[in-house]
């Protein structure tokens, strides 16, 4: 009798744990779906981040040689395959480039969130699977 009561309590705890896991999975799927919807309809993007750079000139007596550099000039910093490069941006293109670079960063962040949720959901499903696995004897 004592053994059955312990088994029932253990089963109840397991069922409650599984129920909580299922609820977390459903919540995660809703959040995941929201991120996917945004990723399915992205704004135009440009890879990179917009920065302001300051430069020195080639004039020998210019104040830029003593630290007061020319600028700021808008530049797009791009990293492809580990190599970083700067592309100068025309002032008239700056608003559009900024908007597109921010859209790219937002897309990348959304993609990272989806991947993180995928891992969390996978882990919870593995936990559920472990509770139902039986060995054939």
XYZ file of C-alpha atoms in Angstrom:
137
model
C 0.000 0.000 0.000
C 2.812 2.408 0.892
C 4.578 1.646 -2.378
C 1.436 2.363 -4.420
C 0.869 5.670 -2.599
C 4.473 6.746 -3.306
C 4.101 5.722 -6.948
C 0.871 7.744 -7.226
C 2.551 10.833 -5.704
C 5.510 10.410 -8.051
C 3.163 9.968 -11.035
C 1.231 13.071 -10.011
C 4.441 15.121 -9.825
C 5.521 13.793 -13.203
C 2.131 14.616 -14.744
C 2.251 18.141 -13.277
C 5.777 18.617 -14.599
C 4.744 17.410 -18.048
C 1.727 19.708 -17.964
C 3.973 22.697 -17.156
C 6.320 21.723 -19.987
C 3.430 21.547 -22.445
C 2.193 24.970 -21.309
C 5.688 26.440 -21.750
C 5.911 24.904 -25.220
C 2.554 26.412 -26.229
C 3.639 29.836 -24.907
C 6.982 29.564 -26.690
C 5.243 28.614 -29.934
C 3.069 31.740 -29.739
C 6.113 33.946 -29.210
C 7.963 32.041 -31.948
C 5.053 32.614 -34.344
C 5.132 36.361 -33.692
C 8.827 36.501 -34.551
C 8.306 34.387 -37.670
C 5.527 36.710 -38.898
C 7.884 39.686 -38.651
C 10.672 37.776 -40.399
C 8.392 36.751 -43.258
C 7.757 40.387 -44.209
C 11.043 42.260 -43.719
C 11.796 45.805 -44.774
C 14.568 46.405 -47.334
C 17.956 45.741 -45.700
C 21.628 46.579 -46.054
C 24.278 44.544 -44.249
C 26.310 46.712 -41.898
C 26.155 49.464 -39.327
C 26.201 53.177 -40.007
C 28.992 55.112 -38.289
C 30.479 58.565 -38.400
C 34.172 58.692 -39.201
C 36.724 61.462 -38.903
C 39.659 61.751 -41.280
C 42.941 63.515 -41.770
C 43.897 65.170 -45.013
C 47.201 65.415 -46.855
C 47.801 69.124 -46.248
C 50.982 69.478 -44.170
C 49.868 72.500 -42.074
C 46.237 71.431 -41.495
C 44.888 71.308 -37.941
C 43.804 67.718 -38.548
C 47.427 66.698 -38.047
C 47.204 67.926 -34.438
C 44.069 65.983 -33.554
C 41.153 68.047 -34.907
C 40.155 65.727 -37.733
C 37.742 66.467 -40.567
C 34.222 65.108 -40.349
C 32.020 63.557 -39.332
C 31.483 61.600 -42.530
C 28.869 58.832 -42.721
C 30.284 55.366 -43.372
C 28.846 51.871 -43.479
C 30.863 49.296 -41.545
C 30.492 45.855 -43.119
C 31.898 42.581 -41.821
C 31.839 39.704 -44.299
C 33.596 36.414 -43.528
C 35.429 38.048 -40.632
C 36.794 40.935 -42.691
C 35.634 44.408 -41.808
C 35.510 47.213 -44.334
C 34.175 50.751 -44.398
C 32.131 52.086 -47.267
C 31.655 55.819 -47.379
C 28.009 56.920 -47.666
C 26.830 60.002 -49.490
C 25.130 62.442 -47.102
C 21.910 62.370 -49.133
C 21.812 58.543 -48.843
C 22.434 58.527 -45.094
C 18.766 58.354 -43.913
C 17.915 55.467 -46.253
C 21.127 53.579 -45.448
C 20.527 54.014 -41.704
C 16.966 52.712 -42.017
C 18.048 49.698 -44.080
C 20.985 48.886 -41.783
C 18.657 49.042 -38.757
C 16.196 46.762 -40.575
C 19.021 44.263 -41.119
C 20.003 44.372 -37.442
C 16.368 43.918 -36.379
C 16.035 40.940 -38.745
C 19.190 39.349 -37.332
C 17.928 39.838 -33.766
C 14.575 38.263 -34.663
C 16.360 35.331 -36.271
C 18.467 34.857 -33.131
C 15.319 34.846 -30.973
C 13.700 32.216 -33.214
C 16.804 30.022 -33.017
C 16.926 30.362 -29.229
C 13.248 29.431 -28.926
C 13.812 26.459 -31.244
C 16.508 25.156 -28.888
C 14.327 25.701 -25.809
C 11.347 23.931 -27.400
C 13.581 21.062 -28.530
C 14.954 20.669 -25.007
C 11.447 20.585 -23.490
C 10.288 18.025 -26.067
C 13.294 15.835 -25.254
C 12.296 16.028 -21.594
C 8.760 14.924 -22.440
C 10.103 12.109 -24.616
C 12.285 10.867 -21.743
C 9.204 10.454 -19.545
C 7.511 8.201 -22.082
C 10.438 6.060 -23.215
C 10.206 2.439 -22.306
C 12.688 -0.353 -22.736
C 11.521 -3.511 -24.404
C 12.263 -6.527 -22.259
